Amino acid sequence: AQSVTQPDIHITVSEGASLELRCNYSYGATPYLFWYVQSPGQGLQLLLKYFSGDTLVQGIKGFEAEFKRSQSSFNLRKPSVHWSDAAEYFCAVGLMEYGNKLVFGAGTILRVKS
Amino acid sequence: NAGVTQTPKFQVLKTGQSMTLQCAQDMNHNSMYWYRQDPGMGLRLIYYSASEGTTDKGEVPNGYNVSRLNKREFSLRLESAAPSQTSVYFCASSAPGTYNEQFFGPGTRLTVL
């Protein structure tokens, strides 16, 4: 079955440290890929997206993600984390074959230590 | 632009009661979605509407009904609420030709006692 896996439920990093959040998917075709962020009590905000072309994409708030076809991965990175980055992060995958739908991972909760 | 709006923000129901969650978007998007969010499970699609006049089941449709009232509005109805429907509900919308990039509302936190 098609799935999106975020292996880390919680991650804690120190302010100023680098961050990498992992996302793997199990679709055979090349999907279109998204990372969303959810602050406590809020809706989801799009951080970045990949459809085609350059496999390293830049997003808002200093985040970037790299699509690796060979590893079926789309990991989210930030060189230096700020306390305001504490939130829950969701990877989402869509496929043209499945119409107007996205499948979300279970999410990774990021805690930032000062 | 307000984007995607949802009402109410919070709701407490007793088992067996019914209610309708409202969603509206002012971005002229064709497609609209209802998700539920439960801890550790991400967002799961309940129903979606690819365009005005059409609705389709998602991953977890049981116990819910939807109405695409017009292009702007997409409501979710719980006919007989159950404690298992305690969740946070999100509405989203997307435009054609955007690879299904979805915009989300602020959510409705529903508790069923």
Short mmCIF file of C-alpha atoms in Angstrom, two decimals:
data_model
loop_
_atom_site.label_atom_id
_atom_site.label_comp_id
_atom_site.label_asym_id
_atom_site.label_seq_id
_atom_site.Cartn_x
_atom_site.Cartn_y
_atom_site.Cartn_z
CA ALA A 1 0.00 0.00 0.00
CA GLN A 2 1.10 3.54 -0.68
CA SER A 3 2.39 5.30 2.39
CA VAL A 4 4.34 8.23 3.70
CA THR A 5 6.69 7.61 6.60
CA GLN A 6 8.13 10.13 8.99
CA PRO A 7 10.33 7.92 11.18
CA ASP A 8 10.84 10.42 13.98
CA ILE A 9 7.83 11.21 16.15
CA HIS A 10 9.75 13.73 18.27
CA ILE A 11 13.02 15.54 17.69
CA THR A 12 14.73 17.90 20.12
CA VAL A 13 17.49 20.23 18.97
CA SER A 14 19.30 23.12 20.57
CA GLU A 15 18.69 26.61 19.30
CA GLY A 16 21.26 27.39 16.63
CA ALA A 17 21.86 23.74 15.77
CA SER A 18 21.09 22.25 12.38
CA LEU A 19 17.95 20.23 11.72
CA GLU A 20 16.98 17.40 9.42
CA LEU A 21 13.51 15.86 9.40
CA ARG A 22 13.09 12.68 7.43
CA CYS A 23 10.34 11.68 5.02
CA ASN A 24 10.09 8.54 2.91
CA TYR A 25 7.33 7.43 0.58
CA SER A 26 6.47 4.14 -1.04
CA TYR A 27 4.94 5.19 -4.37
CA GLY A 28 6.39 3.78 -7.55
CA ALA A 29 5.97 6.86 -9.69
CA THR A 30 7.55 10.24 -9.04
CA PRO A 31 5.18 12.06 -6.75
CA TYR A 32 4.77 15.69 -5.99
CA LEU A 33 5.96 16.48 -2.50
CA PHE A 34 5.18 18.98 0.22
CA TRP A 35 6.25 19.94 3.69
CA TYR A 36 3.76 21.69 5.95
CA VAL A 37 4.24 23.17 9.42
CA GLN A 38 1.63 23.39 12.17
CA SER A 39 2.14 25.63 15.17
CA PRO A 40 0.15 24.72 18.29
CA GLY A 41 -3.57 25.39 17.85
CA GLN A 42 -3.12 26.51 14.26
CA GLY A 43 -3.81 25.21 10.78
CA LEU A 44 -1.17 23.91 8.40
CA GLN A 45 1.11 26.28 6.53
CA LEU A 46 3.01 25.26 3.41
CA LEU A 47 6.79 25.40 3.86
CA LEU A 48 7.90 24.19 0.46
CA LYS A 49 7.02 21.94 -2.45
CA TYR A 50 8.64 19.85 -5.18
CA PHE A 51 7.05 19.06 -8.51
CA SER A 52 9.96 18.62 -10.92
CA GLY A 53 13.35 20.06 -11.88
CA ASP A 54 16.02 20.98 -9.35
CA THR A 55 15.86 18.42 -6.58
CA LEU A 56 16.91 20.92 -3.90
CA VAL A 57 14.05 23.28 -3.16
CA GLN A 58 13.98 26.34 -0.98
CA GLY A 59 11.04 27.29 1.17
CA ILE A 60 9.94 29.88 3.66
CA LYS A 61 11.53 30.54 7.05
CA GLY A 62 14.97 29.36 5.86
CA PHE A 63 13.94 25.74 5.23
CA GLU A 64 15.06 23.60 2.32
CA ALA A 65 14.36 20.03 1.21
CA GLU A 66 16.06 17.61 -1.13
CA PHE A 67 14.26 15.05 -3.28
CA LYS A 68 16.24 11.83 -3.70
CA ARG A 69 14.55 9.52 -6.15
CA SER A 70 16.88 6.58 -5.42
CA GLN A 71 15.99 6.72 -1.72
CA SER A 72 12.32 7.72 -2.15
CA SER A 73 13.00 10.51 0.29
CA PHE A 74 12.24 14.19 0.71
CA ASN A 75 14.06 15.33 3.84
CA LEU A 76 13.58 18.78 5.31
CA ARG A 77 16.61 20.75 6.54
CA LYS A 78 17.45 23.99 8.25
CA PRO A 79 21.04 25.10 8.99
CA SER A 80 20.26 26.95 12.24
CA VAL A 81 17.08 26.39 14.22
CA HIS A 82 15.29 29.21 16.03
CA TRP A 83 13.06 28.79 19.07
CA SER A 84 10.11 29.86 16.93
CA ASP A 85 10.58 26.76 14.73
CA ALA A 86 9.13 24.58 17.48
CA ALA A 87 6.06 23.05 15.85
CA GLU A 88 4.81 19.88 14.19
CA TYR A 89 5.99 19.17 10.65
CA PHE A 90 4.13 17.08 8.11
CA CYS A 91 5.37 15.58 4.88
CA ALA A 92 2.70 15.05 2.20
CA VAL A 93 2.73 13.23 -1.10
CA GLY A 94 0.45 13.44 -4.11
CA LEU A 95 0.26 11.53 -7.36
CA MET A 96 -1.48 12.48 -10.57
CA GLU A 97 -2.83 8.94 -10.76
CA TYR A 98 -4.70 9.43 -7.52
CA GLY A 99 -6.40 12.62 -8.52
CA ASN A 100 -6.79 15.57 -6.24
CA LYS A 101 -5.52 13.93 -3.08
CA LEU A 102 -2.56 14.17 -0.75
CA VAL A 103 -1.37 11.54 1.68
CA PHE A 104 0.19 12.85 4.87
CA GLY A 105 2.82 11.38 7.11
CA ALA A 106 2.14 11.05 10.84
CA GLY A 107 4.14 14.18 11.63
CA THR A 108 7.31 15.03 13.55
CA ILE A 109 7.13 17.24 16.63
CA LEU A 110 10.14 19.54 16.88
CA ARG A 111 11.23 20.84 20.27
CA VAL A 112 13.89 23.53 20.51
CA LYS A 113 16.09 23.81 23.57
CA SER A 114 17.41 27.21 24.52
CA ASN B 1 -8.62 37.55 1.37
CA ALA B 2 -9.61 35.44 4.34
CA GLY B 3 -8.40 32.23 2.64
CA VAL B 4 -10.11 29.19 4.15
CA THR B 5 -12.43 29.80 7.08
CA GLN B 6 -14.07 27.25 9.37
CA THR B 7 -16.82 27.48 11.93
CA PRO B 8 -17.08 26.76 14.75
CA LYS B 9 -13.59 26.77 16.28
CA PHE B 10 -14.61 24.55 19.18
CA GLN B 11 -17.58 22.28 19.80
CA VAL B 12 -18.61 19.82 22.48
CA LEU B 13 -21.31 17.28 21.64
CA LYS B 14 -22.97 14.46 23.47
CA THR B 15 -23.02 11.00 21.92
CA GLY B 16 -25.82 10.78 19.37
CA GLN B 17 -26.09 14.50 18.71
CA SER B 18 -25.68 15.87 15.22
CA MET B 19 -23.86 18.88 13.92
CA THR B 20 -22.50 20.46 10.77
CA LEU B 21 -19.02 21.90 10.38
CA GLN B 22 -18.85 24.76 7.92
CA CYS B 23 -16.02 25.62 5.57
CA ALA B 24 -15.68 28.42 3.04
CA GLN B 25 -12.87 29.61 0.77
CA ASP B 26 -12.56 32.86 -1.11
CA MET B 27 -9.70 31.87 -3.44
CA ASN B 28 -11.94 30.57 -6.26
CA HIS B 29 -10.49 27.09 -5.82
CA ASN B 30 -12.20 24.15 -7.48
CA SER B 31 -11.29 21.42 -5.02
CA MET B 32 -12.09 21.20 -1.32
CA TYR B 33 -11.27 18.64 1.36
CA TRP B 34 -12.14 17.56 4.87
CA TYR B 35 -9.50 15.95 7.07
CA ARG B 36 -9.38 14.78 10.63
CA GLN B 37 -6.22 15.00 12.72
CA ASP B 38 -5.55 12.60 15.56
CA PRO B 39 -2.34 12.38 17.60
CA GLY B 40 0.31 10.26 15.90
CA MET B 41 -1.81 9.68 12.79
CA GLY B 42 -1.24 12.79 10.73
CA LEU B 43 -4.14 14.02 8.65
CA ARG B 44 -6.58 11.54 7.22
CA LEU B 45 -8.90 12.45 4.37
CA ILE B 46 -12.59 12.08 5.17
CA TYR B 47 -14.22 13.39 1.99
CA TYR B 48 -13.25 15.61 -0.86
CA SER B 49 -14.89 17.51 -3.68
CA ALA B 50 -12.85 17.78 -6.85
CA SER B 51 -15.22 20.37 -8.26
CA GLU B 52 -18.59 21.93 -7.59
CA GLY B 53 -21.27 19.25 -7.76
CA THR B 54 -19.03 16.28 -7.03
CA THR B 55 -17.99 14.60 -3.78
CA ASP B 56 -15.97 11.46 -3.11
CA LYS B 57 -15.03 9.38 -0.12
CA GLY B 58 -11.59 9.56 1.31
CA GLU B 59 -9.78 7.25 3.68
CA VAL B 60 -12.15 7.51 6.68
CA PRO B 61 -15.68 8.46 5.50
CA ASN B 62 -17.78 6.34 7.86
CA GLY B 63 -20.05 8.39 10.11
CA TYR B 64 -19.79 11.53 8.01
CA ASN B 65 -21.62 13.18 5.14
CA VAL B 66 -20.67 16.20 3.08
CA SER B 67 -22.33 18.81 0.93
CA ARG B 68 -20.64 20.98 -1.66
CA LEU B 69 -23.12 23.83 -1.41
CA ASN B 70 -21.47 25.95 -4.10
CA LYS B 71 -17.95 26.64 -5.28
CA ARG B 72 -17.06 28.44 -2.04
CA GLU B 73 -18.61 26.22 0.61
CA PHE B 74 -18.11 22.62 1.67
CA SER B 75 -19.80 21.35 4.83
CA LEU B 76 -19.20 18.23 6.90
CA ARG B 77 -22.05 16.66 8.83
CA LEU B 78 -21.98 14.24 11.73
CA GLU B 79 -25.44 12.69 11.91
CA SER B 80 -24.98 10.81 15.17
CA ALA B 81 -21.75 11.75 16.88
CA ALA B 82 -19.63 9.10 18.60
CA PRO B 83 -16.69 9.50 20.99
CA SER B 84 -14.44 8.09 18.25
CA GLN B 85 -15.14 11.25 16.26
CA THR B 86 -13.42 13.40 18.86
CA SER B 87 -10.73 15.04 16.77
CA VAL B 88 -9.52 18.22 15.14
CA TYR B 89 -11.13 18.76 11.75
CA PHE B 90 -9.46 20.69 8.97
CA CYS B 91 -10.87 21.95 5.74
CA ALA B 92 -8.58 22.66 2.79
CA SER B 93 -8.85 23.82 -0.80
CA SER B 94 -6.72 23.70 -3.93
CA ALA B 95 -6.70 25.21 -7.38
CA PRO B 96 -6.41 23.31 -10.67
CA GLY B 97 -2.97 23.08 -12.18
CA THR B 98 -1.14 23.51 -8.86
CA TYR B 99 -0.24 19.85 -8.31
CA ASN B 100 -2.79 19.80 -5.53
CA GLU B 101 -1.07 22.36 -3.31
CA GLN B 102 -3.62 22.69 -0.53
CA PHE B 103 -4.46 25.65 1.68
CA PHE B 104 -5.81 24.89 5.12
CA GLY B 105 -8.30 26.48 7.47
CA PRO B 106 -7.61 26.99 11.19
CA GLY B 107 -9.46 23.85 12.25
CA THR B 108 -12.41 22.87 14.45
CA ARG B 109 -11.69 21.07 17.71
CA LEU B 110 -14.57 18.67 18.36
CA THR B 111 -15.12 16.72 21.54
CA VAL B 112 -17.82 14.05 21.75
CA LEU B 113 -18.72 12.99 25.27
#
